[in-house]
Amino acid sequence: MAKENFNMENHWLPFTPNRHFRQHPRVFVAADGMTFTTDDGRKVLDGVSSLWCVGAGHNRRPINEAIKAQLDTLDYATAFQVGNDKAFKAAEMIAALAPGDLNKVLFCNSGSEAADTSMKVALAYHRTRGEGHRSVFIGRERGYHGAGLGGMSVGGIPANRKVFSTALLPRVDHLRFIHDPLNHAFINGVEP
Ligand SMILES: Cc1ncc(COP(=O)(O)O)c(C=O)c1O
């Protein structure tokens, strides 16, 4: 790609070796359906739906129009002490989809925030019903629960934890990773 077209000094990419990236940048400028367009005009298949965030496809007209209609009507309002009609409607629809009595919805801005928030809800729940001693979390080796300190604590990716070990939650244990190729896989067609 044409490096001279971009000043890449100010934007840090997460989970990316940034110095290397600047030498070999990969830059998208457009997306439609299942494909991206790169700045040098190549088409790239979005095989992971941009990490599961675009499962309905890029540049879908009904979604674009719904976003535009909402922007034109009510772009943003804080969620502290006030609500908005569409958020209540969305919560109602999610509650109807969720199983059993899972019928309370707390909106977050990312999976990382959702992971940390759900851990806080669990702690507060047990404390409120008089069982505040229930404060141990169990994660799984190699699990990923986002970039917040709570999510990294229950997460089990060593590279993500290494630098922050002194700040991670102390009351966390990890189950071993479920994928055990020695005992679970056919090797050359032979059990186990
Ligand atoms: C299980 C799980 N938790 C948390 C996250 C973090 O989500 P986000 O990148 O939106 O912060 C992810 C993202 O892949 C995830 O798969």
mmCIF file with all atom_site columns, C-alpha atoms and ligand atoms in Angstrom:
data_model
loop_
_atom_site.group_PDB
_atom_site.id
_atom_site.type_symbol
_atom_site.label_atom_id
_atom_site.label_alt_id
_atom_site.label_comp_id
_atom_site.label_asym_id
_atom_site.label_entity_id
_atom_site.label_seq_id
_atom_site.pdbx_PDB_ins_code
_atom_site.Cartn_x
_atom_site.Cartn_y
_atom_site.Cartn_z
_atom_site.occupancy
_atom_site.B_iso_or_equiv
_atom_site.pdbx_formal_charge
_atom_site.auth_seq_id
_atom_site.auth_comp_id
_atom_site.auth_asym_id
_atom_site.auth_atom_id
_atom_site.pdbx_PDB_model_num
ATOM   1   C CA . MET A 1 1   ? 0.000   0.000   0.000  1.00 0.00 ? 1   MET A CA 1
ATOM   2   C CA . ALA A 1 2   ? 1.035   3.575   -0.498 1.00 0.00 ? 2   ALA A CA 1
ATOM   3   C CA . LYS A 1 3   ? 2.514   4.409   2.908  1.00 0.00 ? 3   LYS A CA 1
ATOM   4   C CA . GLU A 1 4   ? 2.977   8.047   1.992  1.00 0.00 ? 4   GLU A CA 1
ATOM   5   C CA . ASN A 1 5   ? -0.832  8.408   1.905  1.00 0.00 ? 5   ASN A CA 1
ATOM   6   C CA . PHE A 1 6   ? -1.104  7.895   5.646  1.00 0.00 ? 6   PHE A CA 1
ATOM   7   C CA . ASN A 1 7   ? 0.349   9.414   8.758  1.00 0.00 ? 7   ASN A CA 1
ATOM   8   C CA . MET A 1 8   ? 0.388   6.349   11.000 1.00 0.00 ? 8   MET A CA 1
ATOM   9   C CA . GLU A 1 9   ? 2.180   7.955   13.951 1.00 0.00 ? 9   GLU A CA 1
ATOM   10  C CA . ASN A 1 10  ? -0.843  8.658   16.113 1.00 0.00 ? 10  ASN A CA 1
ATOM   11  C CA . HIS A 1 11  ? -3.156  5.667   15.863 1.00 0.00 ? 11  HIS A CA 1
ATOM   12  C CA . TRP A 1 12  ? -2.238  2.585   17.920 1.00 0.00 ? 12  TRP A CA 1
ATOM   13  C CA . LEU A 1 13  ? -3.853  -0.701  16.874 1.00 0.00 ? 13  LEU A CA 1
ATOM   14  C CA . PRO A 1 14  ? -4.734  -3.170  19.654 1.00 0.00 ? 14  PRO A CA 1
ATOM   15  C CA . PHE A 1 15  ? -3.223  -6.686  19.653 1.00 0.00 ? 15  PHE A CA 1
ATOM   16  C CA . THR A 1 16  ? -0.988  -5.580  16.786 1.00 0.00 ? 16  THR A CA 1
ATOM   17  C CA . PRO A 1 17  ? 2.791   -5.180  16.594 1.00 0.00 ? 17  PRO A CA 1
ATOM   18  C CA . ASN A 1 18  ? 2.481   -1.516  15.657 1.00 0.00 ? 18  ASN A CA 1
ATOM   19  C CA . ARG A 1 19  ? 6.064   -0.894  14.537 1.00 0.00 ? 19  ARG A CA 1
ATOM   20  C CA . HIS A 1 20  ? 5.872   -3.864  12.164 1.00 0.00 ? 20  HIS A CA 1
ATOM   21  C CA . PHE A 1 21  ? 2.415   -2.807  10.994 1.00 0.00 ? 21  PHE A CA 1
ATOM   22  C CA . ARG A 1 22  ? 3.713   0.587   9.967  1.00 0.00 ? 22  ARG A CA 1
ATOM   23  C CA . GLN A 1 23  ? 6.262   -1.130  7.740  1.00 0.00 ? 23  GLN A CA 1
ATOM   24  C CA . HIS A 1 24  ? 3.657   -3.487  6.251  1.00 0.00 ? 24  HIS A CA 1
ATOM   25  C CA . PRO A 1 25  ? 0.282   -1.740  6.665  1.00 0.00 ? 25  PRO A CA 1
ATOM   26  C CA . ARG A 1 26  ? -3.011  -3.364  5.734  1.00 0.00 ? 26  ARG A CA 1
ATOM   27  C CA . VAL A 1 27  ? -5.649  -0.701  5.284  1.00 0.00 ? 27  VAL A CA 1
ATOM   28  C CA . PHE A 1 28  ? -9.311  -1.002  4.333  1.00 0.00 ? 28  PHE A CA 1
ATOM   29  C CA . VAL A 1 29  ? -11.156 1.933   2.826  1.00 0.00 ? 29  VAL A CA 1
ATOM   30  C CA . ALA A 1 30  ? -14.579 0.418   2.047  1.00 0.00 ? 30  ALA A CA 1
ATOM   31  C CA . ALA A 1 31  ? -16.784 -2.622  2.683  1.00 0.00 ? 31  ALA A CA 1
ATOM   32  C CA . ASP A 1 32  ? -19.796 -4.134  0.962  1.00 0.00 ? 32  ASP A CA 1
ATOM   33  C CA . GLY A 1 33  ? -21.506 -7.481  1.524  1.00 0.00 ? 33  GLY A CA 1
ATOM   34  C CA . MET A 1 34  ? -18.760 -9.927  2.484  1.00 0.00 ? 34  MET A CA 1
ATOM   35  C CA . THR A 1 35  ? -15.789 -8.018  1.080  1.00 0.00 ? 35  THR A CA 1
ATOM   36  C CA . PHE A 1 36  ? -13.514 -5.163  1.981  1.00 0.00 ? 36  PHE A CA 1
ATOM   37  C CA . THR A 1 37  ? -11.694 -2.937  -0.462 1.00 0.00 ? 37  THR A CA 1
ATOM   38  C CA . THR A 1 38  ? -8.095  -2.076  0.388  1.00 0.00 ? 38  THR A CA 1
ATOM   39  C CA . ASP A 1 39  ? -6.542  1.310   -0.200 1.00 0.00 ? 39  ASP A CA 1
ATOM   40  C CA . ASP A 1 40  ? -4.725  -0.132  -3.213 1.00 0.00 ? 40  ASP A CA 1
ATOM   41  C CA . GLY A 1 41  ? -7.962  -1.459  -4.711 1.00 0.00 ? 41  GLY A CA 1
ATOM   42  C CA . ARG A 1 42  ? -7.832  -5.158  -3.776 1.00 0.00 ? 42  ARG A CA 1
ATOM   43  C CA . LYS A 1 43  ? -10.903 -7.098  -2.583 1.00 0.00 ? 43  LYS A CA 1
ATOM   44  C CA . VAL A 1 44  ? -10.577 -9.056  0.688  1.00 0.00 ? 44  VAL A CA 1
ATOM   45  C CA . LEU A 1 45  ? -13.155 -11.533 2.027  1.00 0.00 ? 45  LEU A CA 1
ATOM   46  C CA . ASP A 1 46  ? -14.284 -10.710 5.574  1.00 0.00 ? 46  ASP A CA 1
ATOM   47  C CA . GLY A 1 47  ? -14.203 -14.353 6.626  1.00 0.00 ? 47  GLY A CA 1
ATOM   48  C CA . VAL A 1 48  ? -14.609 -13.617 10.351 1.00 0.00 ? 48  VAL A CA 1
ATOM   49  C CA . SER A 1 49  ? -17.407 -11.029 9.997  1.00 0.00 ? 49  SER A CA 1
ATOM   50  C CA . SER A 1 50  ? -14.925 -8.555  11.512 1.00 0.00 ? 50  SER A CA 1
ATOM   51  C CA . LEU A 1 51  ? -14.720 -10.698 14.659 1.00 0.00 ? 51  LEU A CA 1
ATOM   52  C CA . TRP A 1 52  ? -18.453 -11.462 14.677 1.00 0.00 ? 52  TRP A CA 1
ATOM   53  C CA . CYS A 1 53  ? -19.542 -7.815  14.711 1.00 0.00 ? 53  CYS A CA 1
ATOM   54  C CA . VAL A 1 54  ? -20.926 -7.729  11.151 1.00 0.00 ? 54  VAL A CA 1
ATOM   55  C CA . GLY A 1 55  ? -22.766 -11.019 10.897 1.00 0.00 ? 55  GLY A CA 1
ATOM   56  C CA . ALA A 1 56  ? -25.505 -9.510  8.715  1.00 0.00 ? 56  ALA A CA 1
ATOM   57  C CA . GLY A 1 57  ? -22.982 -8.240  6.172  1.00 0.00 ? 57  GLY A CA 1
ATOM   58  C CA . HIS A 1 58  ? -21.421 -4.879  5.378  1.00 0.00 ? 58  HIS A CA 1
ATOM   59  C CA . ASN A 1 59  ? -23.317 -1.938  3.945  1.00 0.00 ? 59  ASN A CA 1
ATOM   60  C CA . ARG A 1 60  ? -26.738 -3.561  4.301  1.00 0.00 ? 60  ARG A CA 1
ATOM   61  C CA . ARG A 1 61  ? -29.302 -1.014  3.161  1.00 0.00 ? 61  ARG A CA 1
ATOM   62  C CA . PRO A 1 62  ? -32.010 -1.727  5.815  1.00 0.00 ? 62  PRO A CA 1
ATOM   63  C CA . ILE A 1 63  ? -29.392 -1.464  8.586  1.00 0.00 ? 63  ILE A CA 1
ATOM   64  C CA . ASN A 1 64  ? -27.882 1.721   7.136  1.00 0.00 ? 64  ASN A CA 1
ATOM   65  C CA . GLU A 1 65  ? -31.335 3.268   6.840  1.00 0.00 ? 65  GLU A CA 1
ATOM   66  C CA . ALA A 1 66  ? -32.290 2.315   10.404 1.00 0.00 ? 66  ALA A CA 1
ATOM   67  C CA . ILE A 1 67  ? -29.045 3.858   11.728 1.00 0.00 ? 67  ILE A CA 1
ATOM   68  C CA . LYS A 1 68  ? -29.647 7.034   9.710  1.00 0.00 ? 68  LYS A CA 1
ATOM   69  C CA . ALA A 1 69  ? -33.302 7.284   10.844 1.00 0.00 ? 69  ALA A CA 1
ATOM   70  C CA . GLN A 1 70  ? -32.249 6.963   14.499 1.00 0.00 ? 70  GLN A CA 1
ATOM   71  C CA . LEU A 1 71  ? -29.462 9.545   14.067 1.00 0.00 ? 71  LEU A CA 1
ATOM   72  C CA . ASP A 1 72  ? -31.978 11.965  12.590 1.00 0.00 ? 72  ASP A CA 1
ATOM   73  C CA . THR A 1 73  ? -34.428 11.355  15.472 1.00 0.00 ? 73  THR A CA 1
ATOM   74  C CA . LEU A 1 74  ? -32.371 10.989  18.659 1.00 0.00 ? 74  LEU A CA 1
ATOM   75  C CA . ASP A 1 75  ? -28.619 10.665  18.209 1.00 0.00 ? 75  ASP A CA 1
ATOM   76  C CA . TYR A 1 76  ? -27.542 10.180  21.802 1.00 0.00 ? 76  TYR A CA 1
ATOM   77  C CA . ALA A 1 77  ? -28.666 10.671  25.362 1.00 0.00 ? 77  ALA A CA 1
ATOM   78  C CA . THR A 1 78  ? -26.848 9.719   28.520 1.00 0.00 ? 78  THR A CA 1
ATOM   79  C CA . ALA A 1 79  ? -28.110 6.596   30.261 1.00 0.00 ? 79  ALA A CA 1
ATOM   80  C CA . PHE A 1 80  ? -27.565 7.983   33.769 1.00 0.00 ? 80  PHE A CA 1
ATOM   81  C CA . GLN A 1 81  ? -30.965 8.778   35.318 1.00 0.00 ? 81  GLN A CA 1
ATOM   82  C CA . VAL A 1 82  ? -32.721 9.065   31.919 1.00 0.00 ? 82  VAL A CA 1
ATOM   83  C CA . GLY A 1 83  ? -33.842 6.491   29.369 1.00 0.00 ? 83  GLY A CA 1
ATOM   84  C CA . ASN A 1 84  ? -34.939 6.505   25.766 1.00 0.00 ? 84  ASN A CA 1
ATOM   85  C CA . ASP A 1 85  ? -37.793 4.739   24.056 1.00 0.00 ? 85  ASP A CA 1
ATOM   86  C CA . LYS A 1 86  ? -35.761 2.599   21.656 1.00 0.00 ? 86  LYS A CA 1
ATOM   87  C CA . ALA A 1 87  ? -33.476 1.250   24.373 1.00 0.00 ? 87  ALA A CA 1
ATOM   88  C CA . PHE A 1 88  ? -36.485 -0.005  26.315 1.00 0.00 ? 88  PHE A CA 1
ATOM   89  C CA . LYS A 1 89  ? -37.850 -1.571  23.133 1.00 0.00 ? 89  LYS A CA 1
ATOM   90  C CA . ALA A 1 90  ? -34.509 -3.263  22.385 1.00 0.00 ? 90  ALA A CA 1
ATOM   91  C CA . ALA A 1 91  ? -34.332 -4.606  25.950 1.00 0.00 ? 91  ALA A CA 1
ATOM   92  C CA . GLU A 1 92  ? -37.867 -5.992  25.627 1.00 0.00 ? 92  GLU A CA 1
ATOM   93  C CA . MET A 1 93  ? -36.961 -7.756  22.375 1.00 0.00 ? 93  MET A CA 1
ATOM   94  C CA . ILE A 1 94  ? -33.770 -9.236  23.869 1.00 0.00 ? 94  ILE A CA 1
ATOM   95  C CA . ALA A 1 95  ? -35.674 -10.415 26.957 1.00 0.00 ? 95  ALA A CA 1
ATOM   96  C CA . ALA A 1 96  ? -38.222 -12.139 24.700 1.00 0.00 ? 96  ALA A CA 1
ATOM   97  C CA . LEU A 1 97  ? -35.394 -13.962 22.901 1.00 0.00 ? 97  LEU A CA 1
ATOM   98  C CA . ALA A 1 98  ? -33.499 -14.950 26.065 1.00 0.00 ? 98  ALA A CA 1
ATOM   99  C CA . PRO A 1 99  ? -34.384 -18.239 27.777 1.00 0.00 ? 99  PRO A CA 1
ATOM   100 C CA . GLY A 1 100 ? -36.350 -18.656 31.006 1.00 0.00 ? 100 GLY A CA 1
ATOM   101 C CA . ASP A 1 101 ? -36.394 -15.723 33.399 1.00 0.00 ? 101 ASP A CA 1
ATOM   102 C CA . LEU A 1 102 ? -33.377 -13.956 31.881 1.00 0.00 ? 102 LEU A CA 1
ATOM   103 C CA . ASN A 1 103 ? -35.301 -10.745 31.405 1.00 0.00 ? 103 ASN A CA 1
ATOM   104 C CA . LYS A 1 104 ? -33.109 -7.858  32.600 1.00 0.00 ? 104 LYS A CA 1
ATOM   105 C CA . VAL A 1 105 ? -30.830 -6.183  30.047 1.00 0.00 ? 105 VAL A CA 1
ATOM   106 C CA . LEU A 1 106 ? -27.877 -3.922  30.882 1.00 0.00 ? 106 LEU A CA 1
ATOM   107 C CA . PHE A 1 107 ? -26.364 -2.407  27.735 1.00 0.00 ? 107 PHE A CA 1
ATOM   108 C CA . CYS A 1 108 ? -22.594 -2.013  27.354 1.00 0.00 ? 108 CYS A CA 1
ATOM   109 C CA . ASN A 1 109 ? -20.318 -0.647  24.640 1.00 0.00 ? 109 ASN A CA 1
ATOM   110 C CA . SER A 1 110 ? -18.118 -3.678  24.051 1.00 0.00 ? 110 SER A CA 1
ATOM   111 C CA . GLY A 1 111 ? -17.510 -7.270  24.991 1.00 0.00 ? 111 GLY A CA 1
ATOM   112 C CA . SER A 1 112 ? -14.745 -6.184  27.367 1.00 0.00 ? 112 SER A CA 1
ATOM   113 C CA . GLU A 1 113 ? -17.111 -3.879  29.200 1.00 0.00 ? 113 GLU A CA 1
ATOM   114 C CA . ALA A 1 114 ? -19.774 -6.607  29.202 1.00 0.00 ? 114 ALA A CA 1
ATOM   115 C CA . ALA A 1 115 ? -17.330 -9.113  30.756 1.00 0.00 ? 115 ALA A CA 1
ATOM   116 C CA . ASP A 1 116 ? -16.247 -6.742  33.525 1.00 0.00 ? 116 ASP A CA 1
ATOM   117 C CA . THR A 1 117 ? -19.847 -5.615  34.113 1.00 0.00 ? 117 THR A CA 1
ATOM   118 C CA . SER A 1 118 ? -21.171 -9.164  34.373 1.00 0.00 ? 118 SER A CA 1
ATOM   119 C CA . MET A 1 119 ? -18.473 -9.941  36.949 1.00 0.00 ? 119 MET A CA 1
ATOM   120 C CA . LYS A 1 120 ? -19.558 -6.870  38.946 1.00 0.00 ? 120 LYS A CA 1
ATOM   121 C CA . VAL A 1 121 ? -23.222 -7.900  38.694 1.00 0.00 ? 121 VAL A CA 1
ATOM   122 C CA . ALA A 1 122 ? -22.347 -11.394 39.978 1.00 0.00 ? 122 ALA A CA 1
ATOM   123 C CA . LEU A 1 123 ? -20.397 -9.990  42.964 1.00 0.00 ? 123 LEU A CA 1
ATOM   124 C CA . ALA A 1 124 ? -23.140 -7.472  43.801 1.00 0.00 ? 124 ALA A CA 1
ATOM   125 C CA . TYR A 1 125 ? -25.841 -10.129 43.468 1.00 0.00 ? 125 TYR A CA 1
ATOM   126 C CA . HIS A 1 126 ? -24.245 -12.474 45.971 1.00 0.00 ? 126 HIS A CA 1
ATOM   127 C CA . ARG A 1 127 ? -23.366 -9.652  48.355 1.00 0.00 ? 127 ARG A CA 1
ATOM   128 C CA . THR A 1 128 ? -26.929 -8.284  48.268 1.00 0.00 ? 128 THR A CA 1
ATOM   129 C CA . ARG A 1 129 ? -28.382 -11.623 49.265 1.00 0.00 ? 129 ARG A CA 1
ATOM   130 C CA . GLY A 1 130 ? -25.953 -11.977 52.153 1.00 0.00 ? 130 GLY A CA 1
ATOM   131 C CA . GLU A 1 131 ? -23.392 -14.273 50.508 1.00 0.00 ? 131 GLU A CA 1
ATOM   132 C CA . GLY A 1 132 ? -20.604 -11.759 49.899 1.00 0.00 ? 132 GLY A CA 1
ATOM   133 C CA . HIS A 1 133 ? -18.035 -14.494 50.560 1.00 0.00 ? 133 HIS A CA 1
ATOM   134 C CA . ARG A 1 134 ? -18.872 -15.933 47.134 1.00 0.00 ? 134 ARG A CA 1
ATOM   135 C CA . SER A 1 135 ? -16.238 -13.958 45.267 1.00 0.00 ? 135 SER A CA 1
ATOM   136 C CA . VAL A 1 136 ? -14.107 -16.478 43.415 1.00 0.00 ? 136 VAL A CA 1
ATOM   137 C CA . PHE A 1 137 ? -14.253 -16.505 39.619 1.00 0.00 ? 137 PHE A CA 1
ATOM   138 C CA . ILE A 1 138 ? -13.400 -19.518 37.525 1.00 0.00 ? 138 ILE A CA 1
ATOM   139 C CA . GLY A 1 139 ? -12.094 -19.010 33.993 1.00 0.00 ? 139 GLY A CA 1
ATOM   140 C CA . ARG A 1 140 ? -10.474 -21.312 31.532 1.00 0.00 ? 140 ARG A CA 1
ATOM   141 C CA . GLU A 1 141 ? -6.921  -21.586 30.255 1.00 0.00 ? 141 GLU A CA 1
ATOM   142 C CA . ARG A 1 142 ? -6.597  -19.739 26.941 1.00 0.00 ? 142 ARG A CA 1
ATOM   143 C CA . GLY A 1 143 ? -10.050 -18.153 27.349 1.00 0.00 ? 143 GLY A CA 1
ATOM   144 C CA . TYR A 1 144 ? -10.497 -14.607 26.048 1.00 0.00 ? 144 TYR A CA 1
ATOM   145 C CA . HIS A 1 145 ? -12.865 -12.232 27.802 1.00 0.00 ? 145 HIS A CA 1
ATOM   146 C CA . GLY A 1 146 ? -11.642 -8.895  26.573 1.00 0.00 ? 146 GLY A CA 1
ATOM   147 C CA . ALA A 1 147 ? -9.131  -6.241  27.500 1.00 0.00 ? 147 ALA A CA 1
ATOM   148 C CA . GLY A 1 148 ? -10.538 -4.973  30.818 1.00 0.00 ? 148 GLY A CA 1
ATOM   149 C CA . LEU A 1 149 ? -8.797  -5.958  34.042 1.00 0.00 ? 149 LEU A CA 1
ATOM   150 C CA . GLY A 1 150 ? -11.702 -8.232  35.044 1.00 0.00 ? 150 GLY A CA 1
ATOM   151 C CA . GLY A 1 151 ? -11.836 -9.942  31.665 1.00 0.00 ? 151 GLY A CA 1
ATOM   152 C CA . MET A 1 152 ? -8.071  -10.406 31.608 1.00 0.00 ? 152 MET A CA 1
ATOM   153 C CA . SER A 1 153 ? -8.222  -11.874 35.126 1.00 0.00 ? 153 SER A CA 1
ATOM   154 C CA . VAL A 1 154 ? -10.678 -14.613 34.153 1.00 0.00 ? 154 VAL A CA 1
ATOM   155 C CA . GLY A 1 155 ? -9.085  -14.855 30.731 1.00 0.00 ? 155 GLY A CA 1
ATOM   156 C CA . GLY A 1 156 ? -6.283  -17.323 30.283 1.00 0.00 ? 156 GLY A CA 1
ATOM   157 C CA . ILE A 1 157 ? -4.059  -15.968 27.540 1.00 0.00 ? 157 ILE A CA 1
ATOM   158 C CA . PRO A 1 158 ? -0.561  -15.735 29.067 1.00 0.00 ? 158 PRO A CA 1
ATOM   159 C CA . ALA A 1 159 ? 0.668   -12.955 26.771 1.00 0.00 ? 159 ALA A CA 1
ATOM   160 C CA . ASN A 1 160 ? -2.275  -10.749 27.784 1.00 0.00 ? 160 ASN A CA 1
ATOM   161 C CA . ARG A 1 161 ? -1.727  -11.384 31.493 1.00 0.00 ? 161 ARG A CA 1
ATOM   162 C CA . LYS A 1 162 ? 2.059   -11.207 31.755 1.00 0.00 ? 162 LYS A CA 1
ATOM   163 C CA . VAL A 1 163 ? 2.582   -7.467  32.025 1.00 0.00 ? 163 VAL A CA 1
ATOM   164 C CA . PHE A 1 164 ? -0.437  -6.899  34.278 1.00 0.00 ? 164 PHE A CA 1
ATOM   165 C CA . SER A 1 165 ? -0.100  -9.781  36.736 1.00 0.00 ? 165 SER A CA 1
ATOM   166 C CA . THR A 1 166 ? 0.227   -7.498  39.764 1.00 0.00 ? 166 THR A CA 1
ATOM   167 C CA . ALA A 1 167 ? -3.064  -5.755  38.957 1.00 0.00 ? 167 ALA A CA 1
ATOM   168 C CA . LEU A 1 168 ? -5.254  -8.747  38.040 1.00 0.00 ? 168 LEU A CA 1
ATOM   169 C CA . LEU A 1 169 ? -7.983  -9.982  40.405 1.00 0.00 ? 169 LEU A CA 1
ATOM   170 C CA . PRO A 1 170 ? -6.472  -12.336 43.006 1.00 0.00 ? 170 PRO A CA 1
ATOM   171 C CA . ARG A 1 171 ? -9.502  -14.600 43.556 1.00 0.00 ? 171 ARG A CA 1
ATOM   172 C CA . VAL A 1 172 ? -9.558  -16.301 40.163 1.00 0.00 ? 172 VAL A CA 1
ATOM   173 C CA . ASP A 1 173 ? -8.856  -19.899 39.257 1.00 0.00 ? 173 ASP A CA 1
ATOM   174 C CA . HIS A 1 174 ? -8.624  -21.494 35.824 1.00 0.00 ? 174 HIS A CA 1
ATOM   175 C CA . LEU A 1 175 ? -9.857  -24.813 34.485 1.00 0.00 ? 175 LEU A CA 1
ATOM   176 C CA . ARG A 1 176 ? -7.545  -26.493 32.048 1.00 0.00 ? 176 ARG A CA 1
ATOM   177 C CA . PHE A 1 177 ? -8.004  -25.957 28.353 1.00 0.00 ? 177 PHE A CA 1
ATOM   178 C CA . ILE A 1 178 ? -10.628 -28.289 26.864 1.00 0.00 ? 178 ILE A CA 1
ATOM   179 C CA . HIS A 1 179 ? -8.704  -29.087 23.700 1.00 0.00 ? 179 HIS A CA 1
ATOM   180 C CA . ASP A 1 180 ? -6.422  -32.000 24.548 1.00 0.00 ? 180 ASP A CA 1
ATOM   181 C CA . PRO A 1 181 ? -5.097  -33.398 21.290 1.00 0.00 ? 181 PRO A CA 1
ATOM   182 C CA . LEU A 1 182 ? -3.101  -36.193 22.896 1.00 0.00 ? 182 LEU A CA 1
ATOM   183 C CA . ASN A 1 183 ? -6.167  -37.738 24.502 1.00 0.00 ? 183 ASN A CA 1
ATOM   184 C CA . HIS A 1 184 ? -9.020  -36.446 22.391 1.00 0.00 ? 184 HIS A CA 1
ATOM   185 C CA . ALA A 1 185 ? -7.803  -36.596 18.819 1.00 0.00 ? 185 ALA A CA 1
ATOM   186 C CA . PHE A 1 186 ? -7.358  -39.354 16.329 1.00 0.00 ? 186 PHE A CA 1
ATOM   187 C CA . ILE A 1 187 ? -3.672  -39.279 15.449 1.00 0.00 ? 187 ILE A CA 1
ATOM   188 C CA . ASN A 1 188 ? -2.937  -40.779 12.056 1.00 0.00 ? 188 ASN A CA 1
ATOM   189 C CA . GLY A 1 189 ? -6.396  -42.381 12.259 1.00 0.00 ? 189 GLY A CA 1
ATOM   190 C CA . VAL A 1 190 ? -5.597  -44.145 15.522 1.00 0.00 ? 190 VAL A CA 1
ATOM   191 C CA . GLU A 1 191 ? -7.263  -43.634 18.884 1.00 0.00 ? 191 GLU A CA 1
ATOM   192 C CA . PRO A 1 192 ? -7.093  -41.989 21.341 1.00 0.00 ? 192 PRO A CA 1
HETATM 193 C C1 . LIG B 2 .   ? -15.922 -14.204 24.999 1.00 0.00 ? 1   LIG B C1 1
HETATM 194 C C2 . LIG B 2 .   ? -15.483 -12.789 24.721 1.00 0.00 ? 1   LIG B C2 1
HETATM 195 N N1 . LIG B 2 .   ? -15.490 -11.897 25.713 1.00 0.00 ? 1   LIG B N1 1
HETATM 196 C C3 . LIG B 2 .   ? -15.085 -10.613 25.510 1.00 0.00 ? 1   LIG B C3 1
HETATM 197 C C4 . LIG B 2 .   ? -14.644 -10.193 24.266 1.00 0.00 ? 1   LIG B C4 1
HETATM 198 C C5 . LIG B 2 .   ? -14.182 -8.764  24.073 1.00 0.00 ? 1   LIG B C5 1
HETATM 199 O O1 . LIG B 2 .   ? -15.023 -8.037  23.252 1.00 0.00 ? 1   LIG B O1 1
HETATM 200 P P1 . LIG B 2 .   ? -14.631 -6.595  22.713 1.00 0.00 ? 1   LIG B P1 1
HETATM 201 O O2 . LIG B 2 .   ? -13.547 -6.782  21.709 1.00 0.00 ? 1   LIG B O2 1
HETATM 202 O O3 . LIG B 2 .   ? -15.909 -6.070  22.119 1.00 0.00 ? 1   LIG B O3 1
HETATM 203 O O4 . LIG B 2 .   ? -14.175 -5.753  23.885 1.00 0.00 ? 1   LIG B O4 1
HETATM 204 C C6 . LIG B 2 .   ? -14.631 -11.090 23.196 1.00 0.00 ? 1   LIG B C6 1
HETATM 205 C C7 . LIG B 2 .   ? -14.160 -10.654 21.879 1.00 0.00 ? 1   LIG B C7 1
HETATM 206 O O5 . LIG B 2 .   ? -13.771 -11.435 21.033 1.00 0.00 ? 1   LIG B O5 1
HETATM 207 C C8 . LIG B 2 .   ? -15.055 -12.424 23.430 1.00 0.00 ? 1   LIG B C8 1
HETATM 208 O O6 . LIG B 2 .   ? -15.046 -13.321 22.437 1.00 0.00 ? 1   LIG B O6 1
#
